[in-house]
Short mmCIF file of C-alpha atoms in Angstrom, two decimals:
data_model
loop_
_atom_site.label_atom_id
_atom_site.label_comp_id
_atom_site.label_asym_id
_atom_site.label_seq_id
_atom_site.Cartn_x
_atom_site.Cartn_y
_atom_site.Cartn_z
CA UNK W 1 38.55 -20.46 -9.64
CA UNK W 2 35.02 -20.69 -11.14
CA UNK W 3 33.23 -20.69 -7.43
CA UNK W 4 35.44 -17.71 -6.88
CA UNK W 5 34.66 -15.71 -9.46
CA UNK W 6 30.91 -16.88 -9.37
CA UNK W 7 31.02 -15.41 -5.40
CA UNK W 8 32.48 -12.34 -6.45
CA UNK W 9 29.64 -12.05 -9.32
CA UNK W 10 27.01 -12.51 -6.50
CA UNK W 11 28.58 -10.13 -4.40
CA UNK W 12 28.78 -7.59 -7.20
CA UNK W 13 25.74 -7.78 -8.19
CA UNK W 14 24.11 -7.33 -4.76
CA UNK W 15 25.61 -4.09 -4.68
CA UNK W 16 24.87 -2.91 -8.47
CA UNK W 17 20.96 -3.99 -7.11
CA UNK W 18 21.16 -1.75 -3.85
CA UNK W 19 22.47 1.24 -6.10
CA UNK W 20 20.28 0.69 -9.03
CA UNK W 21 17.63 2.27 -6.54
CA UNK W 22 17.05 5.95 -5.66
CA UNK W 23 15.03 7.04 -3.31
CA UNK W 24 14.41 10.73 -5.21
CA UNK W 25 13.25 9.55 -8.75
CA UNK W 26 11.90 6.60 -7.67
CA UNK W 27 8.60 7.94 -9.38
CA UNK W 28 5.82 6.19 -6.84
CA UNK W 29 7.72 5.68 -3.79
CA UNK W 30 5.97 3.87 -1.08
CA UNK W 31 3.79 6.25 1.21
CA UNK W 32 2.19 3.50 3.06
CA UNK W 33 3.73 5.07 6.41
CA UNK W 34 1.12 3.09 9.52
CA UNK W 35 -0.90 6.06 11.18
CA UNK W 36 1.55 9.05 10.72
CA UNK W 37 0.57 7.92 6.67
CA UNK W 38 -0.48 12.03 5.55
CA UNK W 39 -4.28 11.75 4.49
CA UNK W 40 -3.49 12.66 1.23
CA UNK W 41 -1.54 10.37 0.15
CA UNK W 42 -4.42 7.91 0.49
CA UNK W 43 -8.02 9.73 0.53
CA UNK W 44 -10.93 9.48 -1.73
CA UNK W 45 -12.27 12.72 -3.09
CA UNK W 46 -16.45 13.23 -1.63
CA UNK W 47 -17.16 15.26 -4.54
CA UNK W 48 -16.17 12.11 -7.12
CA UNK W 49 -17.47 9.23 -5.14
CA UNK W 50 -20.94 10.38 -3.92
CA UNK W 51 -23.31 7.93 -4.41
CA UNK W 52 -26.67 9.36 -6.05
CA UNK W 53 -29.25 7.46 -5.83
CA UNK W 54 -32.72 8.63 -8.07
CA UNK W 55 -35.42 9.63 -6.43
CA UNK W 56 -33.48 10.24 -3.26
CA UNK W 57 -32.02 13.61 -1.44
CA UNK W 58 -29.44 13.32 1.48
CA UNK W 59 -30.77 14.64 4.64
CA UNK W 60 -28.43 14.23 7.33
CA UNK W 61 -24.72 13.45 7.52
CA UNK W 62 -22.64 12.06 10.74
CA UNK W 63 -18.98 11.97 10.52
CA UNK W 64 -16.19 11.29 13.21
CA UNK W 65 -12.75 12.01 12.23
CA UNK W 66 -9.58 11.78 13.26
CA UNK W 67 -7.73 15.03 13.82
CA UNK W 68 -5.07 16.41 11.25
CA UNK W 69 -1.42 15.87 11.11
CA UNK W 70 0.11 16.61 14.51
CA UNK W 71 3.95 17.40 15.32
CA UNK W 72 5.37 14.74 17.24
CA UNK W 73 5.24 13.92 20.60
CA UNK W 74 7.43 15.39 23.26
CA UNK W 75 8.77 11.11 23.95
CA UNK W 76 9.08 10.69 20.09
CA UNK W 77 10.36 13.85 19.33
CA UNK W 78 13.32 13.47 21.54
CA UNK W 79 14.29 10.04 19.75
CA UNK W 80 13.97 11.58 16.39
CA UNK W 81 16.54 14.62 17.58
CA UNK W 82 18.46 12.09 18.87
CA UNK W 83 18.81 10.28 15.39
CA UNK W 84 19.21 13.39 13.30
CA UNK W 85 23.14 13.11 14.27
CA UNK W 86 22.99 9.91 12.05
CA UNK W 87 22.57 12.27 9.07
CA UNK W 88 26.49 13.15 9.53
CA UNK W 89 27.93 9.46 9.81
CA UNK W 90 25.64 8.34 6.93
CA UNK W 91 27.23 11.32 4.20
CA UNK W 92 30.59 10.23 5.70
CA UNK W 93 30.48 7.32 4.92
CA UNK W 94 28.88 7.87 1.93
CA UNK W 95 31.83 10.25 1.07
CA UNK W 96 34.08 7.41 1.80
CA UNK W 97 32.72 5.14 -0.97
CA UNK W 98 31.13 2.83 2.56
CA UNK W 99 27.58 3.83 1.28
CA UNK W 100 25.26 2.07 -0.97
CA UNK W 101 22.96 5.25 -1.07
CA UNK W 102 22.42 7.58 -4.39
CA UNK W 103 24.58 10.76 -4.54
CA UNK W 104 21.28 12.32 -4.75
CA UNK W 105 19.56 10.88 -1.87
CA UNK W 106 22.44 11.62 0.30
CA UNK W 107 22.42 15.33 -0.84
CA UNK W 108 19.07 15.94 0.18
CA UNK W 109 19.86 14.41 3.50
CA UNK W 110 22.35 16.86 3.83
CA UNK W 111 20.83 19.92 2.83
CA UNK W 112 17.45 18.38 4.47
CA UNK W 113 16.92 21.63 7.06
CA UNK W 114 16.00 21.03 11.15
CA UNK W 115 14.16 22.99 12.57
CA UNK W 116 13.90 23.01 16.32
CA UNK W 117 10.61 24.34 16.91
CA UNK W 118 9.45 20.79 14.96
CA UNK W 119 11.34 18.52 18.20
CA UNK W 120 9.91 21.17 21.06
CA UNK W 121 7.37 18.21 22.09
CA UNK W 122 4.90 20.74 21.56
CA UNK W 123 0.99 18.81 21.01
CA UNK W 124 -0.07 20.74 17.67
CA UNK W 125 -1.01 20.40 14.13
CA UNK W 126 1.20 21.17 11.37
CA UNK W 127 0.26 23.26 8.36
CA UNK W 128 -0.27 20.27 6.40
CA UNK W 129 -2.92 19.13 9.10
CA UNK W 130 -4.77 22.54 9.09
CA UNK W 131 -5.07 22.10 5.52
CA UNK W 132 -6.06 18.26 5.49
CA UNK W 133 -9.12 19.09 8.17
CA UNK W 134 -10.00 22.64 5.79
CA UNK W 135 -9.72 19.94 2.83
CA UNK W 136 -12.00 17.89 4.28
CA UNK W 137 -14.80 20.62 5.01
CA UNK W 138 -14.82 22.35 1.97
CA UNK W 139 -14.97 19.20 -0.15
CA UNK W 140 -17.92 17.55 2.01
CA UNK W 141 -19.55 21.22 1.51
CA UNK W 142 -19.00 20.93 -2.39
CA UNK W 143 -20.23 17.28 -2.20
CA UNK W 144 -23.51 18.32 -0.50
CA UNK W 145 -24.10 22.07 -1.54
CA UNK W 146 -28.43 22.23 -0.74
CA UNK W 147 -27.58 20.20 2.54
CA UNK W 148 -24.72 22.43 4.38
CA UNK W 149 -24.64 26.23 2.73
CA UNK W 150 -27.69 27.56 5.25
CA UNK W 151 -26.54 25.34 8.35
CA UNK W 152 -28.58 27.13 11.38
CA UNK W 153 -28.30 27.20 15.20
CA UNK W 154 -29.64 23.97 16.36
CA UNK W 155 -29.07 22.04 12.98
CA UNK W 156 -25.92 20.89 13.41
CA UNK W 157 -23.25 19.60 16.02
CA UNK W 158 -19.01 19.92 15.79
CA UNK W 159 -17.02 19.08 18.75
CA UNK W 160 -13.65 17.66 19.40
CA UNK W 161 -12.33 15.54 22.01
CA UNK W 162 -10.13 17.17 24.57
CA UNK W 163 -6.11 17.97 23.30
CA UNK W 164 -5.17 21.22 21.83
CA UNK W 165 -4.25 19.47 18.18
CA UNK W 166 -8.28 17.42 17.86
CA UNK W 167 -9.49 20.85 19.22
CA UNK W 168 -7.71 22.86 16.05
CA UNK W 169 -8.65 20.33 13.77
CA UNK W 170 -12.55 20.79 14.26
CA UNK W 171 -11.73 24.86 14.39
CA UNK W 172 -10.11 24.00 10.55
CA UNK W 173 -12.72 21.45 9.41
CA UNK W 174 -15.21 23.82 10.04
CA UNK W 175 -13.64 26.50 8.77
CA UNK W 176 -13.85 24.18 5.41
CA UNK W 177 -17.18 24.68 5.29
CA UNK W 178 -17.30 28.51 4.95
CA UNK W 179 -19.69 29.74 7.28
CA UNK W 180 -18.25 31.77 10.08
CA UNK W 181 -21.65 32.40 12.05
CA UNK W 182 -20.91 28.38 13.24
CA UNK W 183 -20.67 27.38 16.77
CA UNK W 184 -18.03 24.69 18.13
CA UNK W 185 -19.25 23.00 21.63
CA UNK W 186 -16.31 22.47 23.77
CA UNK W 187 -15.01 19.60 24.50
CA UNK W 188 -16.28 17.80 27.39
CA UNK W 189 -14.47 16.88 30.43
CA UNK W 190 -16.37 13.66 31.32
CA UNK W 191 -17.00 10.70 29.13
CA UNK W 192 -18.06 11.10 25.47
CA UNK W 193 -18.97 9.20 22.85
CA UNK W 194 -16.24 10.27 20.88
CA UNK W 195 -13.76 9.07 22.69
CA UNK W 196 -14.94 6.51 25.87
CA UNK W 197 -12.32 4.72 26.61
CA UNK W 198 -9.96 8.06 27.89
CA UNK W 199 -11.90 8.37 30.92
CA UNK W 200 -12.53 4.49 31.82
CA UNK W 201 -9.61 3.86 34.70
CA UNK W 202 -9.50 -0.21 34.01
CA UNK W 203 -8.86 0.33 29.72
CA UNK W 204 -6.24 2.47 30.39
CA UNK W 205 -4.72 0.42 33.41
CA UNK W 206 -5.32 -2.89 31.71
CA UNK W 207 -4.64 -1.83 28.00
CA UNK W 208 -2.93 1.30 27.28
CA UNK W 209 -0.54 1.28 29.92
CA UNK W 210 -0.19 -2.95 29.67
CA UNK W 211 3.71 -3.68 28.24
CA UNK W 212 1.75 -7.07 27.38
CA UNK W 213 -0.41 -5.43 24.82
CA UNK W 214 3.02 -5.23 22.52
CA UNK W 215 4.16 -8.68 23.12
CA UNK W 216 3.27 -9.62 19.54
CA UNK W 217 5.39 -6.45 17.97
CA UNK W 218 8.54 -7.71 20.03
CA UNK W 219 8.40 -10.56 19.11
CA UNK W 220 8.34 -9.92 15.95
CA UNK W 221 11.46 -7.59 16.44
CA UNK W 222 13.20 -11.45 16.39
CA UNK W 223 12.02 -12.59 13.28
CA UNK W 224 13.82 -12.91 10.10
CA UNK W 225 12.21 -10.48 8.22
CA UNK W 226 12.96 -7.91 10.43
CA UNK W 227 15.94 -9.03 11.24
CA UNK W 228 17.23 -8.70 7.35
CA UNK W 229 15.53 -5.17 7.30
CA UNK W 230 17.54 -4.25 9.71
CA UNK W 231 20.60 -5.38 8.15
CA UNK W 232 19.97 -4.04 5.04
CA UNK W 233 19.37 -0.64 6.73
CA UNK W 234 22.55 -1.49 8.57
CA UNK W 235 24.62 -1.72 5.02
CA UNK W 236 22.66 1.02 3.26
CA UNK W 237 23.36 3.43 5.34
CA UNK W 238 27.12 2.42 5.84
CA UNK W 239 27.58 3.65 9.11
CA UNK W 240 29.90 2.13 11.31
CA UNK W 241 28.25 1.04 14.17
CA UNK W 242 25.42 -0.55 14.91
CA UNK W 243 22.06 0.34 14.92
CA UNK W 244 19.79 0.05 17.55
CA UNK W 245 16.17 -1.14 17.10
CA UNK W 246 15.25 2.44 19.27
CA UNK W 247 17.93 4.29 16.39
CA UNK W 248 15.70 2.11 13.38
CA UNK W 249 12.29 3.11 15.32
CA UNK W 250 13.72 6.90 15.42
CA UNK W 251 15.03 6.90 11.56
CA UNK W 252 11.73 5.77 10.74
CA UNK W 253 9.86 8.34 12.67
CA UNK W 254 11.91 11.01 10.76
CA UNK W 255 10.85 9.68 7.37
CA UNK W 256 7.27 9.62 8.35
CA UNK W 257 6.82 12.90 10.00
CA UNK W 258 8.67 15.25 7.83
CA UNK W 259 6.67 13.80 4.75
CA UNK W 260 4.77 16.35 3.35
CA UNK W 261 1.76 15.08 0.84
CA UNK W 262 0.02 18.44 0.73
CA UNK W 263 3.14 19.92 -1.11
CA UNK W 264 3.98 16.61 -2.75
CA UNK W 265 7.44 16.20 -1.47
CA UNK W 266 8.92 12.88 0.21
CA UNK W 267 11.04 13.12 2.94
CA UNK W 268 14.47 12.63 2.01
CA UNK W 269 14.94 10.49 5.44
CA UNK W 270 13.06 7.81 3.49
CA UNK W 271 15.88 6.85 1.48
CA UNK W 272 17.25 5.01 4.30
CA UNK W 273 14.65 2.50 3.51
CA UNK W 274 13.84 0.49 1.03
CA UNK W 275 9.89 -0.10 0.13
CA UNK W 276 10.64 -4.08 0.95
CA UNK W 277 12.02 -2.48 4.64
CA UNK W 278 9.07 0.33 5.36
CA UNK W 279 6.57 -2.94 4.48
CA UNK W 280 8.49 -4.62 7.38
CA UNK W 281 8.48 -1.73 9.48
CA UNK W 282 5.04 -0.95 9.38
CA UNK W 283 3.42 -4.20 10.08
CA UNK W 284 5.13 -3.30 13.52
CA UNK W 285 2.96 -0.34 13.46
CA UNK W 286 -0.03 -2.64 12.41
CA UNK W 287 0.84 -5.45 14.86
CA UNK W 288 0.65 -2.34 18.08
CA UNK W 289 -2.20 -0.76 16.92
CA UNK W 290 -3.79 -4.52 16.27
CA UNK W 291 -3.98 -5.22 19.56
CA UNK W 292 -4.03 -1.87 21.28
CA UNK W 293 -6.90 -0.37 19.42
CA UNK W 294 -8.41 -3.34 17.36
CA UNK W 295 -9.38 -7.13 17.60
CA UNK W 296 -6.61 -7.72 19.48
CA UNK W 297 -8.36 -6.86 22.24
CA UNK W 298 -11.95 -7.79 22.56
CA UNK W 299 -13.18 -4.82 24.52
CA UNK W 300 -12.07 -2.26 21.77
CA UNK W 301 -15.59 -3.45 20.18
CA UNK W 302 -17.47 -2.47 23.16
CA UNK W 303 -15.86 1.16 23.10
CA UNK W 304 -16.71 1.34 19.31
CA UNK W 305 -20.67 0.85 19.64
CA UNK W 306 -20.68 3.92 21.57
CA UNK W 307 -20.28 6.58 18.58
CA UNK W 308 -22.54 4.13 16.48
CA UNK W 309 -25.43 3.93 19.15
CA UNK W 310 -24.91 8.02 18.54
CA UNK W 311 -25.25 7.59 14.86
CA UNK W 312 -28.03 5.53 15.07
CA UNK W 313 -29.79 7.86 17.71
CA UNK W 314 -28.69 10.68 15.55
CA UNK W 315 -30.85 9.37 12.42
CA UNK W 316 -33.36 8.64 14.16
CA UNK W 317 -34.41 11.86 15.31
CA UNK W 318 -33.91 13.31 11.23
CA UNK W 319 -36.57 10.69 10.72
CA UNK W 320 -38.63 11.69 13.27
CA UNK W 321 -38.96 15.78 11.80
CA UNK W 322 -36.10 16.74 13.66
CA UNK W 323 -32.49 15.97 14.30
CA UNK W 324 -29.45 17.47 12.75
CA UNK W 325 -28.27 18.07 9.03
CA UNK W 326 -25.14 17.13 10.48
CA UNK W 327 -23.19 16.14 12.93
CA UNK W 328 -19.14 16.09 13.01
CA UNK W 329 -16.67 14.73 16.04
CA UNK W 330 -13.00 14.93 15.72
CA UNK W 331 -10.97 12.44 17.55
CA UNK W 332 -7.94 10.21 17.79
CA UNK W 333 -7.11 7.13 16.02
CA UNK W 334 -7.99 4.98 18.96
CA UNK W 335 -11.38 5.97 18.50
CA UNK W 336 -11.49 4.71 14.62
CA UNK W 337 -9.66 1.61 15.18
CA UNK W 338 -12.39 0.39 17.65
CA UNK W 339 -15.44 1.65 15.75
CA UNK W 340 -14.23 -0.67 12.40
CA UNK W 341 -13.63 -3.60 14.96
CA UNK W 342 -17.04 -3.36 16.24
CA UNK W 343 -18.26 -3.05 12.54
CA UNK W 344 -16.62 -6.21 11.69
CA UNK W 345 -14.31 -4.40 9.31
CA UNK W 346 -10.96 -5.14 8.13
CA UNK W 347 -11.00 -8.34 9.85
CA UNK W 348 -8.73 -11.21 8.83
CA UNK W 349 -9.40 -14.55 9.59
CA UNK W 350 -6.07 -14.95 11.75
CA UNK W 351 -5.05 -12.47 14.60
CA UNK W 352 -2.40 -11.08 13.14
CA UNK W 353 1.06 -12.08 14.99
CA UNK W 354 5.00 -11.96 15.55
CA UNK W 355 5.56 -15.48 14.19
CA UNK W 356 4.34 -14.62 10.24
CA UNK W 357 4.10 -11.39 8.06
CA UNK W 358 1.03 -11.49 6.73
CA UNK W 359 1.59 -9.52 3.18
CA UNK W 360 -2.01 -9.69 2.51
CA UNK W 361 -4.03 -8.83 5.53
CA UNK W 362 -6.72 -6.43 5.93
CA UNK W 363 -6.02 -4.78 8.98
CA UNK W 364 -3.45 -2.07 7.48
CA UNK W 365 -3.19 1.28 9.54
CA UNK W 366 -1.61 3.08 6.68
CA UNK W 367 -4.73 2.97 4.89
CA UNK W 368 -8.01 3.12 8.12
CA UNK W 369 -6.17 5.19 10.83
CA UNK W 370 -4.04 7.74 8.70
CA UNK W 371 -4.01 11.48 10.10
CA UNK W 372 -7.29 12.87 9.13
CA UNK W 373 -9.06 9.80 8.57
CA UNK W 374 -12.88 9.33 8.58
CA UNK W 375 -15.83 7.60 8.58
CA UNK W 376 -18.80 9.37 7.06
CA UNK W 377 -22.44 8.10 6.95
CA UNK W 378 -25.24 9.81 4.74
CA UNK W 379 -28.90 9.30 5.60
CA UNK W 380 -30.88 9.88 2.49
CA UNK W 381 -34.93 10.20 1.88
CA UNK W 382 -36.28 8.44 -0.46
CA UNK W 383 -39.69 9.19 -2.59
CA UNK W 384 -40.49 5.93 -4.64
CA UNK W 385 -44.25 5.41 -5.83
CA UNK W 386 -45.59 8.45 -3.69
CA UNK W 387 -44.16 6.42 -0.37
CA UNK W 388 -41.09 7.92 1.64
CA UNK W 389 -38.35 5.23 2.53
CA UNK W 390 -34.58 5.64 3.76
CA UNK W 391 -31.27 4.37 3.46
CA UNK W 392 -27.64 5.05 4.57
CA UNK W 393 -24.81 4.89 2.41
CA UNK W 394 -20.96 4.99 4.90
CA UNK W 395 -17.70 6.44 3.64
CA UNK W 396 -14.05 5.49 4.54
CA UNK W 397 -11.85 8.19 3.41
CA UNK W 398 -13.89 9.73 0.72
CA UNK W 399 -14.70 6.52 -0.55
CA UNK W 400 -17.89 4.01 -0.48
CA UNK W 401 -17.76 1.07 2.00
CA UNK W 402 -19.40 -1.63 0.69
CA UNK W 403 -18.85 -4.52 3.18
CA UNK W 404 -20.93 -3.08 5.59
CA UNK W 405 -23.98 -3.62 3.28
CA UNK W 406 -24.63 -5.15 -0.51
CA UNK W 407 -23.64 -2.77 -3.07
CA UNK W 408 -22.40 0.12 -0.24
CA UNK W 409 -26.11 0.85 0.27
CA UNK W 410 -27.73 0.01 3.33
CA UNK W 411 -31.73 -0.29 3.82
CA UNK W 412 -32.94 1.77 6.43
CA UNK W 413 -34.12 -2.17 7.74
CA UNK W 414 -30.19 -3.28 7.47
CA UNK W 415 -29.21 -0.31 9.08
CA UNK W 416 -31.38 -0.40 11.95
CA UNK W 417 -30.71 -4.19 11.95
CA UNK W 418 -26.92 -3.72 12.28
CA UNK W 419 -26.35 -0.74 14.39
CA UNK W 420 -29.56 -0.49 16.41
CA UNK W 421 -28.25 -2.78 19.22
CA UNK W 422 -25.07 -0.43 20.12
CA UNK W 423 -28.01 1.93 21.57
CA UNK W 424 -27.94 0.06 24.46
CA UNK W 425 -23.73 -0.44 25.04
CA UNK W 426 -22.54 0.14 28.80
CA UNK W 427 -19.48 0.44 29.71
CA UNK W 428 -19.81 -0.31 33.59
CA UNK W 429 -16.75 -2.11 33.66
CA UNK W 430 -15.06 1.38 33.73
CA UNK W 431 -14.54 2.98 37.41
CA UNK W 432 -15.46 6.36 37.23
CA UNK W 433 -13.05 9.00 36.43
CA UNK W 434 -14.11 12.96 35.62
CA UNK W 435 -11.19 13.63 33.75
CA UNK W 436 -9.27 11.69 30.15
CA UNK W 437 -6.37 10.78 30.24
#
């Protein structure tokens, strides 16, 4: 009788646990959501963080950015349809006491609103991503007022790689900065150093298209910890049949894209999960991304020297009496991934794998390759006993790097040092092709 009763203790208080947490006044829920993660939820503020250095003025900014927060894709956006019917069997059940979820949650999962333009597969930015890009322009403006508010022709460059949503985002970024008298380039059909690897034939053959390239994410689809997730989704929820790892993929997809960080407001699909479940879930995300975009591969790196040969070119010239105040290229996460790899940054000492979660790595999409995020670099002059010197001081997100150099401050020497090799990157291993992918 004692083992009994201690059982049905255990049991109880399993389920007093599960319902002693609400989604909806959770207070910080966790918005750590891979690369659909909204850019405010995780951005630095320019205007805060500058770094001012005496006896030094900024004289040239470079910047490449990813573009704002798109709708979905027409492939993801069917799955994510699909899955909304789960929003019926989950307040069912919940109505028939099979539910561990708050009365609460459930109710704004009921009166959560769909809205079909949202699934049409149609490649755009949301409002929230007009406003992230807008965000980002004005505040870089404010941050550097003597630099940007007479920008003339010829002193600066925006352009966007090729895709109706990066092509909005540089129209709003720009727009940020409050002069309408600027000019975008367009976009250019043939390789750029935005975005290199979308016109080489053998990356996208060999990488983007490989199934091999997610063997680590499967198999980590078979490990316990994912595994348990999806059994605790399973009895959350308490729906009566079984989830599929596509219906898990799809519920998560909802959560992520119909968060809104601009207006503050968590999407109630996230109370589905618990923050122990969207940790498991988006080392997935990590793990694809990994070895898609990152060190996973080991000619990611050579793609990422491109855009810093550019910066380093680009600096050069300022130095020189010419060159631009600034220069600004909006782009996809790809692009960001492989530029940090070929920096050395956010590199753990394992490859990350299927076999182990790695709680503490560095490699963590939710925080590098969010919607919007960026990579800024500020070339200063420097007058220091009647000699003129320079430096460069990098931004992730709004916020100082300092791993690239000591104290987040590199010497024009360091700088040069680092980056002045990527000048000469080729990418002849890619078979010509006029047009990305």
């Amino acid at each position: 009788m004692r083992t009994e009763g201690a059982v049905i203790l255990l049991v109880f208080s399993i389920h007093y646990a599960d319902l002693l947490y609400c989604f909806w006044n959770t207070g910080c829920p966790y918005k750590y959501l891979s690369t659909e993660t909204p850019y405010n939820s995780v951005r630095g503020d320019i205007r805060d963080s500058i770094v001012k250095l005496k006896g030094c003025e900024p004289v040239s900014l470079w910047g490449i950015y990813r573009h704002g927060k798109q709708l979905p894709s027409s492939h993801i956006s069917k799955s994510m349809k699909e899955a909304v019917a789960i929003r019926n069997y989950v307040v069912t059940s919940y109505e028939k006491g099979f539910s561990s979820l708050c009365a609460q949650d459930v109710e704004n999962l009921r009166n959560w609103e769909f809205n079909d333009s949202f699934f049409d597969g149609k490649q755009d930015i949301t409002e929230e991503g007009r406003k992230e890009m807008a965000g980002l322009g004005r505040r870089l403006k404010e941050a550097f007022p003597a630099l940007l508010n007479d920008l003339q022709k010829g002193s600066y460059t925006f352009r966007s790689a090729r895709g109706s949503w990066v092509e909005k985002s540089i129209k709003y970024f720009v727009k940020g900065l409050g002069n309408k008298k600027l000019n975008i380039e367009d976009s250019k059909a043939e390789t750029d150093v935005m975005d290199p690897y979308t016109t080489c034939e053998s990356y996208q053959e060999n990488v983007q298209k490989n199934p091999n390239i997610s063997v680590e994410a499967d198999a980590f689809l078979k490990h316990s910890d994912y595994l348990a997730t999806k059994d605790k989704i399973q009895r959350r929820s308490g729906i009566d049949y079984t989830l599929s790892d596509k219906n898990i993929t799809a519920l998560y997809d909802l959560c992520r894209y119909t968060w809104s960080a601009v207006d503050g407001k968590a999407s109630p699909w996230c109370a589905l999960f618990t923050k122990d479940d969207l940790q498991v879930l988006e080392y997935i995300q990590d793990l694809k991304h990994y070895y898609s975009n990152g060190y996973g591969t080991p000619v990611n790196k050579v793609f990422g020297r491109v855009p810093l040969g550019d910066l380093v070119q680009s600096f050069e010239k300022v130095k020189q009496g010419g060159g631009k105040k600034i220069t600004a290229y909006v782009t996809h996460a790809t692009m960001l991934d492989q530029i940090y790899t070929a920096l050395g940054l956010f590199k753990d000492s394992n490859p990350l794998t299927g076999a182990n979660m790695d709680r503490e790595r560095k490699w963590r999409t939710s925080k590098i390759s969010v919607f919007s995020a960026n990579l800024v670099a500020v070339l200063n002059r420097c007058e220091k006993e009647g000699s003129e010197d320079y430096n460069v001081v990098f931004y992730l997100n709004e916020e100082p790097i300092r791993s690239i150099c000591e104290e987040g401050v590199c010497s024009w020497l360091e700088f040069e040092t680092k980056l002045r090799p990527f000048i000469n990157t080729t990418i002849d291993f890619c078979e010509p092709r006029s047009e990305p992918y």
